[in-house]
């Protein structure tokens, strides 16, 4: 089964807090990504950046720019931002 993002929200200034379909949570700092030319330029506006939505488990903005969940996971891992979701112990 391909990796998907199951929940997403933004945090200032340009971060994405994401939960992956395998239960791993991470925070992606998009600041470097936003330095790239092209379709990401619209995302430099914080209000526009906050318009990210999930389309079939893929973070997508209104201009149809999207981020592959696998790429996102690798980037978060390289930034040291992956966290295992806490599990409750059965009593």
PDB file of C-alpha atoms in Angstrom:
ATOM      1  CA  UNK A   1       0.000   0.000   0.000  1.00  0.00           C
ATOM      2  CA  UNK A   2       1.458   3.399  -0.941  1.00  0.00           C
ATOM      3  CA  UNK A   3       2.278   5.865   1.803  1.00  0.00           C
ATOM      4  CA  UNK A   4      -0.347   8.593   2.303  1.00  0.00           C
ATOM      5  CA  UNK A   5      -0.779  11.619   4.510  1.00  0.00           C
ATOM      6  CA  UNK A   6      -3.847  11.145   6.714  1.00  0.00           C
ATOM      7  CA  UNK A   7      -3.912  14.564   8.379  1.00  0.00           C
ATOM      8  CA  UNK A   8      -2.185  17.871   7.775  1.00  0.00           C
ATOM      9  CA  UNK A   9      -2.117  21.342   9.271  1.00  0.00           C
ATOM     10  CA  UNK A  10       0.113  24.339   8.925  1.00  0.00           C
ATOM     11  CA  UNK A  11       2.213  26.045  11.594  1.00  0.00           C
ATOM     12  CA  UNK A  12       4.001  29.400  11.365  1.00  0.00           C
ATOM     13  CA  UNK A  13       5.824  30.457   9.435  1.00  0.00           C
ATOM     14  CA  UNK A  14       5.931  27.749   6.719  1.00  0.00           C
ATOM     15  CA  UNK A  15       5.684  24.368   8.401  1.00  0.00           C
ATOM     16  CA  UNK A  16       3.484  21.366   7.731  1.00  0.00           C
ATOM     17  CA  UNK A  17       2.510  19.065  10.581  1.00  0.00           C
ATOM     18  CA  UNK A  18       1.597  15.720   9.037  1.00  0.00           C
ATOM     19  CA  UNK A  19       0.438  12.270  10.087  1.00  0.00           C
ATOM     20  CA  UNK A  20       1.277   9.436   7.718  1.00  0.00           C
ATOM     21  CA  UNK A  21      -0.819   6.369   7.047  1.00  0.00           C
ATOM     22  CA  UNK A  22       1.645   4.188   8.972  1.00  0.00           C
ATOM     23  CA  UNK A  23       1.132   6.227  12.157  1.00  0.00           C
ATOM     24  CA  UNK A  24       4.337   8.253  11.941  1.00  0.00           C
ATOM     25  CA  UNK A  25       4.031  11.980  12.685  1.00  0.00           C
ATOM     26  CA  UNK A  26       6.374  14.668  11.428  1.00  0.00           C
ATOM     27  CA  UNK A  27       6.920  18.369  10.928  1.00  0.00           C
ATOM     28  CA  UNK A  28       8.232  19.656   7.604  1.00  0.00           C
ATOM     29  CA  UNK A  29       9.868  23.082   7.438  1.00  0.00           C
ATOM     30  CA  UNK A  30       9.114  24.249   3.888  1.00  0.00           C
ATOM     31  CA  UNK A  31      11.339  27.350   4.010  1.00  0.00           C
ATOM     32  CA  UNK A  32      14.007  25.901   1.676  1.00  0.00           C
ATOM     33  CA  UNK A  33      11.396  24.547  -0.711  1.00  0.00           C
ATOM     34  CA  UNK A  34       9.860  28.013  -1.020  1.00  0.00           C
ATOM     35  CA  UNK A  35      13.170  29.436  -2.236  1.00  0.00           C
ATOM     36  CA  UNK A  36      12.758  27.446  -5.483  1.00  0.00           C
ATOM     37  CA  UNK A  37      11.398  29.259  -8.559  1.00  0.00           C
ATOM     38  CA  UNK A  38       8.204  28.205 -10.296  1.00  0.00           C
ATOM     39  CA  UNK A  39       4.892  26.963  -8.965  1.00  0.00           C
ATOM     40  CA  UNK A  40       5.955  27.240  -5.323  1.00  0.00           C
ATOM     41  CA  UNK A  41       6.131  31.043  -5.518  1.00  0.00           C
ATOM     42  CA  UNK A  42       2.418  31.332  -4.628  1.00  0.00           C
ATOM     43  CA  UNK A  43       3.095  29.386  -1.418  1.00  0.00           C
ATOM     44  CA  UNK A  44       5.342  32.182  -0.116  1.00  0.00           C
ATOM     45  CA  UNK A  45       2.199  34.011   0.958  1.00  0.00           C
ATOM     46  CA  UNK A  46       1.359  32.593   4.409  1.00  0.00           C
ATOM     47  CA  UNK A  47      -2.387  32.777   3.787  1.00  0.00           C
ATOM     48  CA  UNK A  48      -1.997  30.834   0.549  1.00  0.00           C
ATOM     49  CA  UNK A  49       0.382  28.331   2.169  1.00  0.00           C
ATOM     50  CA  UNK A  50      -2.333  27.643   4.751  1.00  0.00           C
ATOM     51  CA  UNK A  51      -4.732  26.548   1.980  1.00  0.00           C
ATOM     52  CA  UNK A  52      -3.063  23.130   1.727  1.00  0.00           C
ATOM     53  CA  UNK A  53      -5.550  20.254   1.568  1.00  0.00           C
ATOM     54  CA  UNK A  54      -5.306  16.509   1.181  1.00  0.00           C
ATOM     55  CA  UNK A  55      -6.345  15.008  -2.131  1.00  0.00           C
ATOM     56  CA  UNK A  56      -6.211  11.219  -1.964  1.00  0.00           C
ATOM     57  CA  UNK A  57      -3.569  11.406   0.766  1.00  0.00           C
ATOM     58  CA  UNK A  58      -1.390  13.940  -1.081  1.00  0.00           C
ATOM     59  CA  UNK A  59      -0.799  17.506   0.231  1.00  0.00           C
ATOM     60  CA  UNK A  60      -2.119  19.797  -2.525  1.00  0.00           C
ATOM     61  CA  UNK A  61      -2.641  23.551  -2.934  1.00  0.00           C
ATOM     62  CA  UNK A  62      -5.269  25.342  -5.060  1.00  0.00           C
ATOM     63  CA  UNK A  63      -2.734  25.951  -7.861  1.00  0.00           C
ATOM     64  CA  UNK A  64      -2.405  22.122  -8.112  1.00  0.00           C
ATOM     65  CA  UNK A  65       1.108  22.094  -6.663  1.00  0.00           C
ATOM     66  CA  UNK A  66       1.438  18.923  -4.623  1.00  0.00           C
ATOM     67  CA  UNK A  67       4.039  17.099  -2.581  1.00  0.00           C
ATOM     68  CA  UNK A  68       4.588  13.372  -2.826  1.00  0.00           C
ATOM     69  CA  UNK A  69       4.020  11.739   0.584  1.00  0.00           C
ATOM     70  CA  UNK A  70       7.172   9.636   0.112  1.00  0.00           C
ATOM     71  CA  UNK A  71       9.288  12.700  -0.718  1.00  0.00           C
ATOM     72  CA  UNK A  72       7.745  14.568   2.212  1.00  0.00           C
ATOM     73  CA  UNK A  73       8.578  11.690   4.549  1.00  0.00           C
ATOM     74  CA  UNK A  74      12.197  11.602   3.358  1.00  0.00           C
ATOM     75  CA  UNK A  75      12.556  15.356   3.781  1.00  0.00           C
ATOM     76  CA  UNK A  76      11.100  15.299   7.288  1.00  0.00           C
ATOM     77  CA  UNK A  77      13.435  12.456   8.197  1.00  0.00           C
ATOM     78  CA  UNK A  78      16.454  14.363   6.839  1.00  0.00           C
ATOM     79  CA  UNK A  79      15.389  17.365   8.956  1.00  0.00           C
ATOM     80  CA  UNK A  80      15.151  15.122  12.038  1.00  0.00           C
ATOM     81  CA  UNK A  81      11.427  15.731  12.446  1.00  0.00           C
ATOM     82  CA  UNK A  82       9.869  12.238  12.441  1.00  0.00           C
ATOM     83  CA  UNK A  83       8.170  11.000  15.602  1.00  0.00           C
ATOM     84  CA  UNK A  84       6.517   7.663  16.301  1.00  0.00           C
ATOM     85  CA  UNK A  85       2.916   8.096  17.340  1.00  0.00           C
ATOM     86  CA  UNK A  86       2.391   7.268  20.995  1.00  0.00           C
ATOM     87  CA  UNK A  87       0.482   4.109  21.609  1.00  0.00           C
ATOM     88  CA  UNK A  88      -1.512   3.470  24.730  1.00  0.00           C
ATOM     89  CA  UNK A  89      -0.692   0.350  26.660  1.00  0.00           C
ATOM     90  CA  UNK A  90      -3.473  -2.110  27.330  1.00  0.00           C
ATOM     91  CA  UNK A  91      -4.146  -2.674  30.997  1.00  0.00           C
TER      92      UNK A  91
END
